[in-house]
Amino acid sequence: MNIVIINNLARFPGTARWDFDLVRYDDFIDHRAHRVSYIVNRRGRSAITASADSYRLYELDHLDDASAYRPILNGIVQSSGPIDRLIVFSESLQDLASQLRAEFDIPGKKPDENRLGRDKLVMKQKVAAAGLRAPRYTSVNSTRIEHALAFAADTGYPLILKPIDGQSSHGVRKITDAAQLRAAVADLPSDGEWDLEEFVTGTLMHIDGLVDQAGKVTLVVPSRYINTCLEFAAGAPLGAIMLEPGTALYAYVSRFATQCIKAIGLKACPFHLELFHTNNDDLVFLEVGARVGGADVPSMIHQATGINLFGEWVNMSLDQPAMLHAPIRSIGAWLMFPRPNGLPLRVQSVTRFDRSLESLYRQLVPEAGQLIEHEDGYCSMQSGRFLFNADSSQQVTRDVEYVLHAFRIETTLP
């Protein structure tokens, strides 16, 4: 096969950092049996660990401009024939990848199929049409202020306003009254769509897994969030603890998530679905991404099941044998503390938990004296990142709660 990989994910081999260490392209793809080309930015070069004579490399300053790819892909086609697969892991590049597949007639997700895991209006419409609970919602832009106000009058405040294809809570706003809504909608572009939806109160959960080429959900791993992505952006820690298999809640959440994936129509991909469990014991779909979950979700799942979601995504894409199901053999959790405000800052002291907690098996904290600078994405150097795994859900929960209360970081100006 003639395979092109677009990569902006970073690896740091030989260091304490584990950012995207499950992304192992040369393990997933035989670089001698296939013709492999990488298109990367400077950050993405670090994830290429194959022998230098087994691939072609193209580097761009920015990976978000489709026009920059066209001469590269045309050159690959001229030298090696039609492109058989275009592999892209990053959420931020899924739209671009689907556009390039359509332009160059590359098998895989084209724009219409890609929208199922990107467009929050489309996915909620499909979930609701299947008789499953989703937030009430409407499409808005700066020309629909009165429509937004009428929706709010009917639905009630607060409301959530967000991009239809955003990620990591970027651009998400909580709207508490009519004046705030009027101003927020007036500031939107006049074209395109934004998602205005009902605010749902409940426990937020993420459900991760795999769906095969026929649309059958083969792996489901439900977890309960600790805080939300929006709260993390405001300075709170963020994490999640897996639900215990065999419990009623595990079965309830897994069944609902599976029904949502089937209703939306995702195929041949991993998924990262979020939903609310309300105080009335209802489940409410929030959104889904047709990709591997962010932060340390893939590491947690790999430890608990043995499945590398990135690798099985590639296997499905290349029609290679894939391990799409495995029993959950332990309970995992992940936890991270955001970087402090006012960066860059130098670390004076930071809490470590070396060999003090039974379920804590990996931690990444900056060293005293280290300079903390801004980095994009959850999988980066934060104030602290922690991974937990044990046979006992109670043990994992106790250890996570201990770290939540005991972790401290002190910084000073550089």
XYZ file of C-alpha atoms in Angstrom, residues 5 41 113 222 296 398:
6
model
C 0.565 9.691 7.698
C 5.187 19.768 11.786
C -18.999 10.362 7.110
C -17.123 3.685 30.726
C -4.346 9.940 29.442
C -9.066 6.168 47.626
